[in-house]
Amino acid sequence: MSTRVAGFSDAVFAITATIKVIPIKVYRIRETCKEDSSCNKHSFVSLSSQLHDNAFAIAMYFAAFYMVFIIWKNHVLLFDRLKTTDDNVVWLNMLLLLLATFIPYPLTVLGDFQKDPDAYLLNVVSFGFIAFIQMIMVFYTNRRQTLLSEVFKRRNFDRAGGRLKEILKRYTTWHDMAIASRVNIIWVTFLLGYIASFHDYKLGLGLLGTVFITGPLLDFLERRCIGLQPLTRFLSREVAMERMLMFADGVYSITMTLIVLDICGKDRLQEKDLHGEGKNLTYNTLREVLVAQKRQYVAYILSFTVVAVIWMTNNAVLGSVGHLDDFMRMCMSISLSIVGFVPFVSGLLVQYGDKDNSDIEVVVLFSSVVILVASLLQGILWSYACWSKKGKYLTSFARRNRSYQRAIFIKVFILPVCMMLSLTVALSYGKASYFAFNATVFLAAVMSLIHSSYFSHLHAGHEPNGDHSPQTSDDEELIEDIEMLRTETVTTPGRGKLQFSFQED
């Protein structure tokens, strides 16, 4: 029951994090000329100016994705403690999802009414209710010990004697509060922005930028400043890889679905003016309509291919990683947020995907940079996993097989190298940039397929997304950790080094 509720929640969070990209649109619109002006009525507004006008909306998309990711991470930590759920937990989770899916609306309002303090207040209320529900879930599950996994049941701390038992209890209480503290930081930041907006709205927006710092800072405090390093593995467990995979797959799947909207949207056969009003274009036959939409088809195929290649790379990387630390989760979340931005790139290709267009160089440069960063982060994640602490983040199979590591290393850098080639052509030979972009995308797909075929023998005996090291139950892990701490010297803040012993059952 707990696994199914978690999987359903991951899908909802993935859709909520990605759907904010839909309202961000850039159209190829004609300039409006005054009667006494000498401008060209057939000229178009430049893409650069439109990107500048949409800069805040784009920033709000990434802010929304990051905030949803924080709430999702808290949700993972909360459900990671549970062995099962009851109806009360399920209904509280549904209420949390109801509030979480509402997040894009207050952030969109803030983007449209940046100078209105009430826009900040709406976000304060929204995120405040989310924090309140998550704290209720923490309190309720702590009261119902039968819902918790064996590791988190307080009766198991009776195995520890003396001061260690006291510290374990204090640590678990602090850990529970840390789950709610991240989302509390969000609504408190919006509250400070609300107060500052009465003086200067730019100061309020600046305060909101601190949200991107507080999340990693809280992770650092949780893992470093608590002073109980030997207990990190015991209670402060890593985000479950299964949940990370489900969330990532949700983002990839919804992104692949959203890019088709450029083909089936009602504005596909309209010409937009500066006010966003559409004028229907005249077509006599279905064949003319299909021919007129050729850019939509090309953009859809290109965007789908890009997302598919990135997903295949991500599947290879996460399938060979046993767990993620804070830095790896950060790389993963940024990469997913950029992948969720691909529908906007697809829209640019629809509107400006013409080799004779004067803005095609800007489109290719922008699209190539977006894809380059998203794919390059996968390479950074894999390099970090392989070279950090003798590959301790890798699965046992990947850690033992160096040839397999090199094969994945080649795979993750196929798309970045192709995008760098596209950027080079766009900067050097502007007129050939659109053709080069199309060619490099399909080249990356072909090279990825060739790579998979050539190195398929290295995957023998490796089960994707699974570690082949012996698996232990929660009770066995508990006993193992207690045995490790039997003679451990624990450093506590302000108390120096203390030696603890355990009582035998």
Short mmCIF file of N, CA, C and O in Angstrom, two decimals, residues 288-367:
data_model
loop_
_atom_site.label_atom_id
_atom_site.label_comp_id
_atom_site.label_asym_id
_atom_site.label_seq_id
_atom_site.Cartn_x
_atom_site.Cartn_y
_atom_site.Cartn_z
N GLU A 288 -3.05 21.16 -47.86
CA GLU A 288 -2.41 22.44 -47.60
C GLU A 288 -2.15 22.63 -46.10
O GLU A 288 -1.12 23.19 -45.71
N VAL A 289 -3.08 22.16 -45.29
CA VAL A 289 -2.90 22.26 -43.84
C VAL A 289 -1.70 21.42 -43.40
O VAL A 289 -0.86 21.87 -42.62
N LEU A 290 -1.62 20.19 -43.90
CA LEU A 290 -0.52 19.31 -43.51
C LEU A 290 0.82 19.85 -43.96
O LEU A 290 1.82 19.77 -43.23
N VAL A 291 0.87 20.41 -45.17
CA VAL A 291 2.10 21.00 -45.67
C VAL A 291 2.49 22.23 -44.83
O VAL A 291 3.66 22.46 -44.54
N ALA A 292 1.48 23.01 -44.45
CA ALA A 292 1.74 24.22 -43.67
C ALA A 292 2.32 23.89 -42.28
O ALA A 292 2.97 24.72 -41.66
N GLN A 293 2.04 22.67 -41.79
CA GLN A 293 2.50 22.28 -40.46
C GLN A 293 3.81 21.49 -40.48
O GLN A 293 4.15 20.85 -39.48
N LYS A 294 4.53 21.55 -41.56
CA LYS A 294 5.76 20.75 -41.65
C LYS A 294 6.75 21.10 -40.56
O LYS A 294 7.48 20.23 -40.06
N ARG A 295 6.81 22.37 -40.17
CA ARG A 295 7.74 22.76 -39.10
C ARG A 295 7.33 22.11 -37.78
O ARG A 295 8.20 21.74 -36.97
N GLN A 296 6.02 22.00 -37.55
CA GLN A 296 5.55 21.34 -36.33
C GLN A 296 6.00 19.89 -36.26
O GLN A 296 6.43 19.41 -35.21
N TYR A 297 5.92 19.19 -37.39
CA TYR A 297 6.32 17.79 -37.40
C TYR A 297 7.82 17.64 -37.15
O TYR A 297 8.25 16.77 -36.38
N VAL A 298 8.60 18.47 -37.81
CA VAL A 298 10.06 18.41 -37.64
C VAL A 298 10.43 18.72 -36.19
O VAL A 298 11.26 18.03 -35.58
N ALA A 299 9.82 19.77 -35.62
CA ALA A 299 10.13 20.16 -34.24
C ALA A 299 9.72 19.06 -33.26
O ALA A 299 10.44 18.78 -32.28
N TYR A 300 8.59 18.42 -33.53
CA TYR A 300 8.13 17.34 -32.65
C TYR A 300 9.11 16.17 -32.67
O TYR A 300 9.49 15.63 -31.61
N ILE A 301 9.53 15.77 -33.86
CA ILE A 301 10.46 14.64 -33.98
C ILE A 301 11.80 14.97 -33.33
O ILE A 301 12.39 14.15 -32.60
N LEU A 302 12.29 16.19 -33.57
CA LEU A 302 13.57 16.60 -32.98
C LEU A 302 13.49 16.60 -31.45
O LEU A 302 14.37 16.05 -30.78
N SER A 303 12.45 17.22 -30.91
CA SER A 303 12.31 17.33 -29.46
C SER A 303 12.15 15.95 -28.82
O SER A 303 12.74 15.66 -27.77
N PHE A 304 11.32 15.10 -29.44
CA PHE A 304 11.11 13.76 -28.91
C PHE A 304 12.43 12.97 -28.93
O PHE A 304 12.75 12.25 -27.97
N THR A 305 13.19 13.11 -30.00
CA THR A 305 14.47 12.41 -30.10
C THR A 305 15.44 12.87 -29.02
O THR A 305 16.13 12.05 -28.39
N VAL A 306 15.48 14.18 -28.77
CA VAL A 306 16.37 14.71 -27.73
C VAL A 306 16.01 14.14 -26.36
O VAL A 306 16.87 13.65 -25.62
N VAL A 307 14.71 14.19 -26.02
CA VAL A 307 14.28 13.68 -24.72
C VAL A 307 14.55 12.18 -24.61
O VAL A 307 14.96 11.67 -23.55
N ALA A 308 14.34 11.44 -25.71
CA ALA A 308 14.58 10.00 -25.69
C ALA A 308 16.05 9.68 -25.45
O ALA A 308 16.39 8.79 -24.66
N VAL A 309 16.95 10.43 -26.11
CA VAL A 309 18.39 10.19 -25.92
C VAL A 309 18.81 10.52 -24.49
O VAL A 309 19.57 9.76 -23.86
N ILE A 310 18.30 11.62 -23.94
CA ILE A 310 18.64 11.99 -22.57
C ILE A 310 18.09 10.95 -21.59
O ILE A 310 18.75 10.59 -20.61
N TRP A 311 16.88 10.45 -21.86
CA TRP A 311 16.31 9.44 -20.97
C TRP A 311 17.13 8.15 -21.01
O TRP A 311 17.37 7.53 -19.96
N MET A 312 17.55 7.73 -22.20
CA MET A 312 18.37 6.52 -22.31
C MET A 312 19.68 6.68 -21.54
O MET A 312 20.14 5.76 -20.86
N THR A 313 20.26 7.87 -21.62
CA THR A 313 21.48 8.14 -20.86
C THR A 313 21.22 8.12 -19.37
O THR A 313 21.97 7.53 -18.58
N ASN A 314 20.12 8.77 -18.97
CA ASN A 314 19.75 8.80 -17.56
C ASN A 314 19.47 7.40 -17.03
O ASN A 314 19.83 7.06 -15.89
N ASN A 315 18.84 6.57 -17.85
CA ASN A 315 18.54 5.20 -17.44
C ASN A 315 19.82 4.41 -17.22
O ASN A 315 19.93 3.62 -16.27
N ALA A 316 20.82 4.63 -18.09
CA ALA A 316 22.10 3.94 -17.92
C ALA A 316 22.84 4.42 -16.68
O ALA A 316 23.45 3.61 -15.96
N VAL A 317 22.78 5.73 -16.42
CA VAL A 317 23.49 6.29 -15.27
C VAL A 317 22.85 5.85 -13.96
O VAL A 317 23.51 5.28 -13.08
N LEU A 318 21.55 6.10 -13.80
CA LEU A 318 20.88 5.76 -12.54
C LEU A 318 20.77 4.26 -12.35
O LEU A 318 20.65 3.78 -11.21
N GLY A 319 20.80 3.50 -13.46
CA GLY A 319 20.78 2.06 -13.33
C GLY A 319 22.08 1.49 -12.79
O GLY A 319 22.14 0.33 -12.40
N SER A 320 23.13 2.31 -12.77
CA SER A 320 24.44 1.87 -12.28
C SER A 320 24.86 2.59 -11.02
O SER A 320 25.99 2.42 -10.57
N VAL A 321 23.98 3.41 -10.47
CA VAL A 321 24.27 4.15 -9.25
C VAL A 321 23.44 3.57 -8.11
O VAL A 321 22.23 3.41 -8.25
N GLY A 322 24.11 3.26 -7.01
CA GLY A 322 23.40 2.67 -5.88
C GLY A 322 22.60 3.66 -5.08
O GLY A 322 21.48 3.38 -4.66
N HIS A 323 23.15 4.85 -4.84
CA HIS A 323 22.43 5.90 -4.11
C HIS A 323 23.01 7.25 -4.48
O HIS A 323 24.08 7.34 -5.08
N LEU A 324 22.29 8.30 -4.13
CA LEU A 324 22.67 9.67 -4.49
C LEU A 324 22.98 10.47 -3.23
O LEU A 324 22.30 10.32 -2.21
N ASP A 325 23.97 11.34 -3.32
CA ASP A 325 24.20 12.28 -2.24
C ASP A 325 23.64 13.64 -2.64
O ASP A 325 22.97 13.77 -3.66
N ASP A 326 23.92 14.67 -1.84
CA ASP A 326 23.31 15.98 -2.08
C ASP A 326 23.72 16.57 -3.42
O ASP A 326 22.89 17.11 -4.16
N PHE A 327 25.02 16.47 -3.76
CA PHE A 327 25.50 17.04 -5.01
C PHE A 327 24.88 16.33 -6.21
O PHE A 327 24.48 16.97 -7.18
N MET A 328 24.79 15.02 -6.14
CA MET A 328 24.22 14.25 -7.25
C MET A 328 22.73 14.54 -7.41
O MET A 328 22.21 14.61 -8.53
N ARG A 329 22.02 14.70 -6.31
CA ARG A 329 20.60 15.06 -6.39
C ARG A 329 20.42 16.44 -6.99
O ARG A 329 19.47 16.69 -7.73
N MET A 330 21.35 17.36 -6.66
CA MET A 330 21.27 18.70 -7.23
C MET A 330 21.46 18.65 -8.74
O MET A 330 20.69 19.27 -9.49
N CYS A 331 22.47 17.90 -9.21
CA CYS A 331 22.69 17.74 -10.66
C CYS A 331 21.46 17.12 -11.31
O CYS A 331 21.04 17.54 -12.39
N MET A 332 20.89 16.13 -10.66
CA MET A 332 19.73 15.44 -11.21
C MET A 332 18.54 16.37 -11.30
O MET A 332 17.82 16.40 -12.31
N SER A 333 18.28 17.14 -10.28
CA SER A 333 17.11 18.03 -10.27
C SER A 333 17.25 19.13 -11.32
O SER A 333 16.27 19.47 -12.00
N ILE A 334 18.45 19.71 -11.46
CA ILE A 334 18.66 20.76 -12.46
C ILE A 334 18.49 20.18 -13.86
O ILE A 334 17.85 20.80 -14.74
N SER A 335 19.05 18.99 -14.09
CA SER A 335 18.91 18.35 -15.40
C SER A 335 17.44 18.09 -15.73
O SER A 335 16.99 18.33 -16.85
N LEU A 336 16.67 17.60 -14.75
CA LEU A 336 15.25 17.32 -14.98
C LEU A 336 14.47 18.61 -15.25
O LEU A 336 13.56 18.62 -16.09
N SER A 337 14.81 19.69 -14.55
CA SER A 337 14.11 20.95 -14.78
C SER A 337 14.37 21.47 -16.19
O SER A 337 13.47 22.03 -16.83
N ILE A 338 15.58 21.25 -16.70
CA ILE A 338 15.89 21.70 -18.06
C ILE A 338 15.22 20.79 -19.08
O ILE A 338 14.74 21.25 -20.13
N VAL A 339 15.15 19.48 -18.80
CA VAL A 339 14.42 18.57 -19.68
C VAL A 339 12.95 18.98 -19.76
O VAL A 339 12.34 18.97 -20.83
N GLY A 340 12.38 19.37 -18.63
CA GLY A 340 11.00 19.84 -18.63
C GLY A 340 10.80 21.12 -19.41
O GLY A 340 9.66 21.47 -19.76
N PHE A 341 11.89 21.82 -19.71
CA PHE A 341 11.84 23.06 -20.48
C PHE A 341 11.87 22.81 -21.99
O PHE A 341 11.70 23.75 -22.77
N VAL A 342 12.08 21.56 -22.40
CA VAL A 342 12.17 21.23 -23.82
C VAL A 342 10.92 21.61 -24.61
O VAL A 342 11.04 22.03 -25.78
N PRO A 343 9.68 21.47 -24.07
CA PRO A 343 8.51 21.93 -24.84
C PRO A 343 8.59 23.38 -25.28
O PRO A 343 8.09 23.73 -26.36
N PHE A 344 9.20 24.24 -24.46
CA PHE A 344 9.38 25.63 -24.88
C PHE A 344 10.35 25.72 -26.05
O PHE A 344 10.12 26.48 -27.00
N VAL A 345 11.43 24.93 -26.00
CA VAL A 345 12.38 24.88 -27.12
C VAL A 345 11.69 24.37 -28.38
O VAL A 345 11.91 24.88 -29.48
N SER A 346 10.82 23.38 -28.21
CA SER A 346 10.07 22.86 -29.35
C SER A 346 9.19 23.95 -29.97
O SER A 346 9.06 24.05 -31.19
N GLY A 347 8.59 24.78 -29.11
CA GLY A 347 7.79 25.89 -29.62
C GLY A 347 8.61 26.88 -30.42
O GLY A 347 8.14 27.43 -31.42
N LEU A 348 9.85 27.14 -29.98
CA LEU A 348 10.72 28.03 -30.75
C LEU A 348 11.02 27.45 -32.12
O LEU A 348 11.03 28.17 -33.13
N LEU A 349 11.26 26.15 -32.19
CA LEU A 349 11.55 25.51 -33.47
C LEU A 349 10.34 25.55 -34.39
O LEU A 349 10.48 25.64 -35.61
N VAL A 350 9.15 25.50 -33.80
CA VAL A 350 7.93 25.59 -34.61
C VAL A 350 7.79 26.98 -35.22
O VAL A 350 7.49 27.14 -36.41
N GLN A 351 8.02 27.99 -34.40
CA GLN A 351 7.81 29.36 -34.86
C GLN A 351 8.93 29.87 -35.75
O GLN A 351 8.70 30.65 -36.66
N TYR A 352 10.15 29.41 -35.49
CA TYR A 352 11.31 29.99 -36.20
C TYR A 352 12.13 28.93 -36.93
O TYR A 352 13.25 29.21 -37.36
N GLY A 353 11.61 27.69 -37.04
CA GLY A 353 12.34 26.62 -37.67
C GLY A 353 12.37 26.71 -39.18
O GLY A 353 11.82 25.86 -39.88
N ASP A 354 12.96 27.75 -39.67
CA ASP A 354 13.05 27.98 -41.12
C ASP A 354 14.46 28.50 -41.41
O ASP A 354 14.92 29.48 -40.82
N LYS A 355 15.16 27.84 -42.32
CA LYS A 355 16.55 28.21 -42.59
C LYS A 355 16.69 29.63 -43.12
O LYS A 355 17.76 30.23 -43.02
N ASP A 356 15.60 30.17 -43.69
CA ASP A 356 15.65 31.54 -44.22
C ASP A 356 15.26 32.58 -43.19
O ASP A 356 15.24 33.78 -43.48
N ASN A 357 14.93 32.16 -41.99
CA ASN A 357 14.53 33.08 -40.93
C ASN A 357 15.76 33.79 -40.36
O ASN A 357 16.79 33.17 -40.10
N SER A 358 15.63 35.09 -40.14
CA SER A 358 16.76 35.87 -39.64
C SER A 358 17.12 35.52 -38.20
O SER A 358 18.24 35.77 -37.75
N ASP A 359 16.16 34.95 -37.45
CA ASP A 359 16.39 34.61 -36.05
C ASP A 359 16.78 33.15 -35.84
O ASP A 359 16.85 32.69 -34.70
N ILE A 360 17.02 32.42 -36.91
CA ILE A 360 17.29 30.99 -36.77
C ILE A 360 18.58 30.74 -36.00
O ILE A 360 18.69 29.75 -35.27
N GLU A 361 19.56 31.64 -36.12
CA GLU A 361 20.81 31.47 -35.37
C GLU A 361 20.55 31.55 -33.87
O GLU A 361 21.10 30.75 -33.10
N VAL A 362 19.70 32.49 -33.46
CA VAL A 362 19.37 32.62 -32.04
C VAL A 362 18.65 31.38 -31.54
O VAL A 362 18.91 30.88 -30.44
N VAL A 363 17.73 30.85 -32.36
CA VAL A 363 16.99 29.65 -31.98
C VAL A 363 17.93 28.47 -31.79
O VAL A 363 17.85 27.73 -30.79
N VAL A 364 18.84 28.29 -32.75
CA VAL A 364 19.78 27.16 -32.67
C VAL A 364 20.71 27.32 -31.48
O VAL A 364 20.98 26.35 -30.75
N LEU A 365 21.22 28.51 -31.25
CA LEU A 365 22.10 28.74 -30.11
C LEU A 365 21.38 28.48 -28.79
O LEU A 365 21.90 27.78 -27.91
N PHE A 366 20.16 29.00 -28.66
CA PHE A 366 19.39 28.82 -27.43
C PHE A 366 19.07 27.35 -27.21
O PHE A 366 19.25 26.81 -26.11
N SER A 367 18.59 26.68 -28.26
CA SER A 367 18.21 25.27 -28.14
C SER A 367 19.42 24.39 -27.84
O SER A 367 19.35 23.48 -27.00
#
